[in-house]
Coordinates of C-alpha atoms and ligand atoms in Angstrom, one line a residue:
X1 CA -30.0 1.9 -9.6
X2 CA -33.4 2.7 -8.0
X3 CA -33.8 4.5 -4.7
X4 CA -36.4 2.7 -2.7
X5 CA -38.3 3.9 0.6
X6 CA -40.4 1.5 2.5
X7 CA -43.3 2.7 4.6
X8 CA -44.1 -0.2 7.1
X9 CA -40.9 -2.3 6.5
X10 CA -41.3 -4.6 9.5
X11 CA -44.7 -5.9 8.2
X12 CA -45.4 -8.8 5.9
X13 CA -45.2 -6.7 2.7
X14 CA -42.2 -4.7 4.0
X15 CA -40.2 -8.0 4.7
X16 CA -40.9 -9.4 1.2
X17 CA -40.0 -6.0 -0.4
X18 CA -36.6 -6.3 1.3
X19 CA -36.3 -10.0 0.2
X20 CA -36.7 -8.8 -3.3
X21 CA -34.3 -5.8 -3.0
X22 CA -31.8 -8.2 -1.4
X23 CA -31.8 -10.4 -4.4
X24 CA -30.9 -7.3 -6.6
X25 CA -28.1 -5.2 -4.9
X26 CA -27.1 -4.0 -8.2
X27 CA -30.6 -2.5 -9.0
X28 CA -31.9 -1.2 -5.7
X29 CA -30.7 1.1 -3.0
X30 CA -32.8 1.6 0.2
X31 CA -33.0 5.1 1.2
X32 CA -35.5 5.2 4.2
X33 CA -37.5 2.8 6.3
X34 CA -40.4 3.4 8.7
X35 CA -42.1 1.0 11.2
X36 CA -44.5 1.4 14.1
X37 CA -43.1 -0.3 17.0
X38 CA -40.7 -3.1 16.2
X39 CA -37.5 -1.1 16.9
X40 CA -35.1 -4.1 16.9
X41 CA -36.2 -5.3 13.4
X42 CA -36.3 -1.8 12.0
X43 CA -32.7 -1.2 13.3
X44 CA -31.4 -4.4 12.0
X45 CA -32.9 -3.7 8.5
X46 CA -31.6 -0.1 8.5
X47 CA -28.1 -1.3 9.3
X48 CA -28.2 -4.3 6.8
X49 CA -29.4 -2.2 3.9
X50 CA -27.2 0.7 4.9
X51 CA -30.2 3.2 4.8
X52 CA -29.9 6.9 5.2
X53 CA -32.9 7.4 7.5
X54 CA -35.1 5.2 9.8
X55 CA -38.3 6.2 11.5
X56 CA -40.3 4.6 14.4
X57 CA -43.9 5.6 14.6
X58 CA -44.2 5.2 18.3
X59 CA -42.5 8.2 19.9
X60 CA -41.9 6.5 23.1
X61 CA -39.3 4.3 21.3
X62 CA -37.1 7.1 19.9
X63 CA -34.3 6.7 22.4
X64 CA -34.4 2.9 21.7
X65 CA -33.9 3.4 18.0
X66 CA -31.2 5.9 18.4
X67 CA -29.4 3.5 20.7
X68 CA -29.7 0.6 18.4
X69 CA -28.3 2.9 15.5
X70 CA -25.5 4.4 17.4
X71 CA -22.2 4.1 15.6
X72 CA -23.9 3.9 12.2
X73 CA -24.4 6.7 9.9
X74 CA -28.1 6.5 9.9
X75 CA -30.3 9.5 10.9
X76 CA -33.4 8.6 12.9
X77 CA -36.7 10.1 14.0
X78 CA -39.9 9.2 15.7
X79 CA -43.7 10.1 15.4
X80 CA -46.4 10.2 12.8
X81 CA -45.2 13.3 11.3
X82 CA -41.7 12.0 11.1
X83 CA -43.1 9.2 8.9
X84 CA -44.7 11.7 6.6
X85 CA -41.3 13.7 6.5
X86 CA -39.5 10.5 5.6
X87 CA -41.3 10.4 2.2
X88 CA -39.7 13.8 1.3
X89 CA -36.2 12.1 1.1
X90 CA -35.8 11.8 -2.7
X91 CA -36.8 8.2 -3.8
X92 CA -37.6 6.7 -7.2
X93 CA -40.1 4.2 -5.6
X94 CA -41.9 4.3 -2.3
X95 CA -43.4 1.1 -1.2
X96 CA -46.8 2.0 0.7
X97 CA -47.0 -1.0 3.1
X98 CA -48.5 0.5 6.3
X99 CA -51.6 -1.2 7.3
X100 CA -54.9 0.7 7.5
X101 CA -55.9 4.3 7.2
X102 CA -52.9 5.2 9.4
X103 CA -51.0 5.1 6.0
X104 CA -52.9 7.8 4.4
X105 CA -50.8 10.9 5.4
X106 CA -47.6 9.3 4.4
X107 CA -49.2 8.0 1.1
X108 CA -50.4 11.4 0.2
X109 CA -47.0 12.9 1.0
X110 CA -45.2 10.3 -1.1
X111 CA -47.5 11.0 -4.1
X112 CA -47.0 14.6 -3.8
X113 CA -43.3 14.0 -4.4
X114 CA -44.1 12.5 -7.7
X115 CA -42.2 9.4 -8.8
X116 CA -43.4 5.6 -8.5
X117 CA -45.7 4.7 -5.7
X118 CA -46.0 0.9 -5.1
X119 CA -49.3 0.6 -3.4
X120 CA -49.9 -2.3 -1.0
X121 CA -51.8 -0.2 1.6
X122 CA -55.3 -0.4 0.2
X123 CA -57.4 1.2 2.9
X124 CA -56.4 4.8 2.1
X125 CA -57.4 4.2 -1.5
X126 CA -60.7 2.6 -0.4
X127 CA -61.6 5.7 1.9
X128 CA -59.9 8.5 0.0
X129 CA -59.9 7.3 -3.6
X130 CA -61.0 10.6 -5.2
X131 CA -58.6 12.7 -3.1
X132 CA -55.6 10.3 -3.8
X133 CA -56.2 10.3 -7.6
X134 CA -56.4 14.1 -7.5
X135 CA -53.0 14.3 -6.1
X136 CA -51.6 11.6 -8.4
X137 CA -52.9 13.8 -11.4
X138 CA -51.5 16.9 -10.0
X139 CA -48.1 15.6 -9.1
X140 CA -47.5 13.3 -12.1
X141 CA -46.8 10.3 -9.8
X142 CA -47.4 6.8 -11.1
X143 CA -49.6 4.5 -8.9
X144 CA -48.5 0.8 -9.3
X145 CA -50.6 -1.9 -7.8
X146 CA -48.9 -4.5 -5.4
X147 CA -52.1 -6.1 -4.2
X148 CA -52.0 -9.4 -6.0
X149 CA -55.4 -9.1 -7.8
X150 CA -54.8 -5.7 -8.9
X151 CA -51.2 -6.5 -10.0
X152 CA -52.7 -9.2 -12.1
X153 CA -55.2 -7.0 -13.8
X154 CA -52.4 -4.3 -14.2
X155 CA -50.3 -6.8 -16.1
X156 CA -53.2 -7.7 -18.5
X157 CA -54.9 -4.2 -18.7
X158 CA -54.6 -2.9 -22.2
X159 CA -54.8 0.9 -21.7
X160 CA -55.6 1.5 -25.3
X161 CA -58.4 -1.0 -25.2
X162 CA -59.9 0.2 -22.0
X163 CA -63.3 0.8 -23.6
X164 CA -63.3 -2.8 -24.9
X165 CA -63.1 -4.2 -21.3
X166 CA -66.4 -5.8 -20.2
X167 CA -65.5 -6.9 -16.8
X168 CA -62.6 -7.1 -14.3
X169 CA -62.9 -10.4 -12.4
X170 CA -61.3 -10.3 -9.0
X171 CA -60.5 -13.8 -7.8
X172 CA -60.7 -14.6 -3.9
X173 CA -59.4 -17.7 -2.2
X174 CA -62.4 -17.6 0.1
X175 CA -60.2 -17.5 2.9
X176 CA -60.0 -19.9 5.9
X177 CA -63.8 -20.1 6.5
X178 CA -64.8 -20.8 2.9
X179 CA -66.5 -24.1 3.8
X180 CA -67.7 -23.1 7.4
X181 CA -71.4 -22.9 8.4
X182 CA -72.7 -19.8 10.3
X183 CA -72.6 -21.8 13.6
X184 CA -68.9 -22.5 13.0
X185 CA -68.1 -19.0 12.2
X186 CA -70.0 -17.7 15.2
X187 CA -67.4 -19.4 17.3
X188 CA -64.3 -18.7 15.2
X189 CA -61.4 -17.5 17.1
X190 CA -58.6 -14.9 16.0
X191 CA -56.2 -17.8 15.8
X192 CA -58.4 -19.7 13.3
X193 CA -59.1 -16.5 11.4
X194 CA -55.5 -15.7 10.7
X195 CA -54.6 -19.1 9.7
X196 CA -55.0 -18.5 5.9
X197 CA -54.7 -21.5 3.8
X198 CA -52.7 -20.1 0.9
X199 CA -51.1 -16.8 2.0
X200 CA -49.0 -15.6 5.0
X201 CA -49.9 -12.0 5.8
X202 CA -50.4 -9.5 8.5
X203 CA -53.0 -10.0 11.2
X204 CA -55.5 -7.4 9.9
X205 CA -55.5 -8.6 6.3
X206 CA -55.7 -12.2 7.4
X207 CA -59.0 -11.4 9.4
X208 CA -60.3 -9.4 6.3
X209 CA -59.7 -12.4 4.2
X210 CA -61.6 -14.7 6.6
X211 CA -64.6 -12.2 6.5
X212 CA -64.0 -11.6 2.8
X213 CA -63.8 -8.0 3.7
X214 CA -60.5 -7.9 2.0
X215 CA -62.3 -8.8 -1.3
X216 CA -64.8 -6.1 -0.5
X217 CA -62.1 -3.5 0.0
X218 CA -60.4 -4.7 -3.1
X219 CA -63.6 -4.2 -5.4
X220 CA -63.4 -0.4 -4.3
X221 CA -59.6 -0.4 -4.8
X222 CA -60.2 -1.8 -8.4
X223 CA -62.8 0.9 -9.1
X224 CA -60.3 3.6 -8.3
X225 CA -57.2 2.1 -9.7
X226 CA -58.7 1.2 -13.1
X227 CA -61.5 3.7 -13.2
X228 CA -64.1 0.9 -13.5
X229 CA -67.8 1.3 -12.5
X230 CA -69.0 -1.1 -9.7
X231 CA -71.1 -3.0 -12.2
X232 CA -68.1 -4.0 -14.3
X233 CA -66.2 -5.6 -11.4
X234 CA -67.1 -9.2 -10.4
X235 CA -65.7 -11.5 -7.8
X236 CA -65.2 -15.2 -8.1
X237 CA -64.1 -17.6 -5.5
X238 CA -61.0 -19.5 -6.8
X239 CA -59.6 -21.6 -3.9
X240 CA -56.3 -22.4 -5.2
X241 CA -55.1 -18.9 -5.8
X242 CA -53.4 -19.6 -9.0
X243 CA -55.1 -17.1 -11.2
X244 CA -54.7 -13.9 -9.5
X245 CA -57.6 -11.9 -11.3
X246 CA -58.7 -11.6 -14.9
X247 CA -59.9 -9.0 -17.5
X248 CA -62.6 -9.9 -20.0
X249 CA -62.6 -8.0 -23.4
X250 CA -65.5 -7.6 -25.7
X251 CA -63.9 -9.9 -28.2
X252 CA -64.5 -12.8 -25.8
X253 CA -60.9 -12.9 -24.7
X254 CA -60.2 -13.4 -20.9
X255 CA -56.6 -12.4 -20.0
X256 CA -55.2 -13.6 -16.6
X257 CA -52.0 -13.6 -14.7
X258 CA -51.1 -16.8 -12.9
X259 CA -48.3 -17.3 -10.1
X260 CA -47.6 -18.9 -6.9
X261 CA -49.3 -17.6 -3.8
X262 CA -46.3 -15.5 -3.0
X263 CA -46.4 -11.7 -2.7
X264 CA -42.8 -11.6 -4.0
X265 CA -44.2 -11.8 -7.4
X266 CA -46.3 -8.7 -7.4
X267 CA -43.7 -7.0 -5.4
X268 CA -40.9 -8.0 -7.8
X269 CA -43.1 -7.0 -10.8
X270 CA -43.7 -3.4 -9.4
X271 CA -40.1 -2.8 -8.3
X272 CA -38.7 -3.8 -11.6
X273 CA -41.5 -2.3 -13.7
X274 CA -41.7 -1.7 -16.7
X275 CA -38.8 -4.4 -16.9
X276 CA -39.2 -8.0 -15.8
X277 CA -36.6 -9.0 -13.1
X278 CA -36.2 -12.3 -11.1
X279 CA -38.2 -13.0 -8.0
X280 CA -36.5 -14.5 -4.9
X281 CA -39.9 -16.2 -4.2
X282 CA -41.8 -19.3 -5.2
X283 CA -42.6 -20.4 -8.7
X284 CA -45.7 -21.8 -10.0
X285 CA -45.7 -25.5 -10.9
X286 CA -48.8 -26.2 -13.0
X287 CA -47.8 -29.8 -13.3
X288 CA -48.5 -30.4 -9.6
X289 CA -51.8 -28.9 -10.0
X290 CA -54.7 -31.3 -10.8
X291 CA -57.6 -28.8 -10.4
X292 CA -58.4 -25.1 -10.9
X293 CA -61.9 -24.3 -9.7
X294 CA -64.2 -21.3 -9.8
X295 CA -67.5 -20.6 -7.7
X296 CA -69.7 -17.9 -7.0
X297 CA -69.4 -15.9 -3.5
X298 CA -71.8 -17.1 -1.0
X299 CA -73.3 -13.7 -0.2
X300 CA -75.5 -15.1 2.7
X301 CA -72.4 -16.3 4.6
X302 CA -70.2 -13.6 3.4
X303 CA -72.2 -10.3 3.2
X304 CA -69.1 -8.2 3.0
X305 CA -68.8 -8.2 -0.9
X306 CA -72.4 -6.9 -1.2
X307 CA -71.6 -4.1 1.4
X308 CA -68.9 -2.8 -0.9
X309 CA -71.1 -2.7 -3.9
X310 CA -73.6 -0.8 -2.0
X311 CA -71.0 1.5 -0.5
X312 CA -69.9 2.3 -4.0
X313 CA -73.2 2.9 -5.2
X314 CA -74.0 5.1 -2.2
X315 CA -70.9 7.3 -2.4
X316 CA -67.5 7.9 -0.8
X317 CA -68.8 8.6 2.7
X318 CA -70.2 5.0 2.9
X319 CA -66.8 3.7 1.7
X320 CA -65.1 5.7 4.5
X321 CA -67.6 4.3 7.1
X322 CA -67.3 0.8 6.0
X323 CA -63.5 0.8 6.0
X324 CA -63.2 2.7 9.4
X325 CA -65.8 0.4 11.2
X326 CA -64.1 -2.7 9.8
X327 CA -60.7 -1.5 11.2
X328 CA -62.2 -1.0 14.6
X329 CA -64.1 -4.2 14.6
X330 CA -61.1 -6.3 13.4
X331 CA -58.9 -4.9 16.1
X332 CA -61.7 -5.7 18.7
X333 CA -62.0 -9.2 17.3
X334 CA -58.2 -9.8 17.4
X335 CA -58.2 -8.7 21.1
X336 CA -61.0 -11.1 21.9
X337 CA -63.4 -8.3 22.6
X338 CA -66.1 -9.3 20.0
X339 CA -67.1 -12.4 18.1
X340 CA -66.2 -13.0 14.3
X341 CA -69.7 -12.3 13.1
X342 CA -69.9 -9.1 15.2
X343 CA -67.6 -7.6 12.6
X344 CA -70.4 -7.5 10.0
X345 CA -72.9 -6.3 12.7
X346 CA -70.7 -3.3 13.7
X347 CA -69.9 -2.4 10.1
X348 CA -73.8 -2.4 9.3
X349 CA -74.6 -0.4 12.4
X350 CA -72.1 2.3 11.7
X351 CA -73.4 2.7 8.1
X352 CA -76.8 2.8 9.4
X353 CA -76.0 5.4 12.2
X354 CA -73.7 7.6 10.4
X355 CA -75.4 10.3 8.3
X356 CA -73.9 10.6 4.8
X357 CA -72.2 13.7 3.8
X358 CA -70.5 15.0 0.9
X359 CA -66.6 14.7 1.3
X360 CA -64.9 17.3 -0.6
X361 CA -61.4 17.5 0.9
X362 CA -59.0 15.1 2.6
X363 CA -59.9 16.8 5.9
X364 CA -63.5 15.8 5.4
X365 CA -62.4 12.3 5.0
X366 CA -60.4 12.3 8.2
X367 CA -63.1 13.9 10.3
X368 CA -65.8 11.5 8.7
X369 CA -63.5 8.6 9.3
X370 CA -63.1 9.7 13.0
X371 CA -66.8 9.8 13.6
X372 CA -67.2 6.3 12.2
X373 CA -64.4 5.1 14.4
X374 CA -66.2 6.7 17.4
X375 CA -69.4 5.1 16.5
X376 CA -67.9 1.7 16.1
X377 CA -66.0 2.0 19.4
X378 CA -69.2 3.0 21.3
X379 CA -70.8 -0.3 20.0
X380 CA -67.9 -2.4 21.5
X381 CA -67.3 -0.9 24.8
Ligands
NAD1 P1 -48.5 -6.0 8.6 O1 -49.4 -5.7 9.9 O2 -47.7 -7.2 8.5 O3 -47.5 -4.7 8.7 C1 -47.9 -3.4 8.7 C2 -46.7 -2.5 8.8 O4 -47.1 -1.1 9.0 C3 -45.7 -2.8 9.8 O5 -44.3 -2.4 9.4 C4 -46.2 -1.8 11.0 O6 -45.0 -1.3 11.7 C5 -46.6 -0.6 10.2 N1 -47.7 0.2 11.0 C6 -48.7 -0.4 11.7 N2 -49.4 0.5 12.2 C7 -48.9 1.7 11.9 C8 -49.2 3.1 12.3 N3 -50.2 3.3 12.9 N4 -48.4 4.0 11.8 C9 -47.2 3.7 11.0 N5 -46.9 2.4 10.7 C10 -47.6 1.4 11.1 O7 -49.3 -5.7 7.4 P2 -49.1 -6.2 6.0 O8 -49.9 -7.6 5.8 O9 -47.8 -6.2 5.5 O10 -50.2 -5.3 5.1 C11 -49.7 -4.0 4.8 C12 -50.8 -3.4 3.8 O11 -50.7 -4.2 2.5 C13 -52.2 -3.5 4.2 O12 -53.0 -2.5 3.9 C14 -52.7 -4.8 3.5 O13 -54.1 -4.8 3.2 C15 -51.9 -4.7 2.1 N6 -51.7 -6.1 1.5 C16 -51.1 -7.0 2.2 C17 -50.8 -8.3 1.6 C18 -50.1 -9.3 2.4 O14 -49.8 -10.3 1.9 N7 -49.6 -9.1 3.5 C19 -51.2 -8.5 0.3 C20 -52.0 -7.4 -0.4 C21 -52.0 -6.2 0.2
MG2 MG1 -55.3 -9.1 -2.5

């Protein structure tokens, strides 16, 4: 029996995690759940899975949560600090599924506890990779990648042959605007951007997929997770999303993991790891597939991937700026304040305007991130 805590249980990854857990009542017990604002769903989940503790991020919703849980033996709390504290309740696996840098404090606190960390929340690793890995090393925690590309690599990554690895090849669907012209993208609406052809995901990552900023973040994520230099990480567009990524070894072998476009597979892989257990999700039917294709990224229409390589080569500060500017720009785009292509403009301007600085501690990262956000906001309002 594994005890599981889910940070961000009401999101797309959170819901899929609970679907996997529901299929295996003999294997998993849910200890704590956290969410930001969806009290009703959080309370329903907490009651259904008989958790010990539920936390709502928005403090104004504390009374609502308390009322929804009355009569049940479930303690509850509210606020950012309460989310961090929830990670201290002993758990074997913590699913980090909050979106954005908002997940960094609770991710760090979960890592401090040791144990298994199922990492979906990529932004904290992009911005604070060095500090995250330092705490992983110190606490003895095991970081397990949930992001489908990194989970694919994780499944075919031969640790003992790490120095025989020539390339990590991250596949990208290309997102909903893969075939769109500049002119079309200029007018793209949030509704069009979140309509992903292959995956159903939260709003932020859906926009990131449309701008291919998601793949940019994933290049940096792969750099930290697999300790690979930027020049050994490549991106290839693979519109069918069947091959979730690949590792090329020096003997010419290219190993890949395939699966349906369903996050239940990587989530199940990680929750069961190192064992294999059954997914409640979709299975791949290759007989229905007539074509698997691969193409280079069009860096002119999708400048994001090159931004990630530049940021990696420039240093951690650039990774923080890029991520922070993107979070602000995506939120502004989703609330119809800026146009789709302004996302790139804002990221570029923040990178240009913010002086680089050596980031030694987590506090340095937080303050640098804050400055980047302020610059980005000033470009919007
Ligand atoms: P989502 O928007 O669907 O859910 C986000 C969750 O985080 C919700 O439970 C929400 O309540 C919580 N949350 C939001 N803001 C918060 C805050 N300020 N403080 C505390 N909690 C907060 O997002 P998602 O699509 O599930 O993605 C979660 C993370 O996983 C992201 O980092 C994303 O990049 C990554 N990821 C998602 C997918 C996917 O298929 N959805 C795939 C790979 C990686
Ligand atoms: Mg991914």
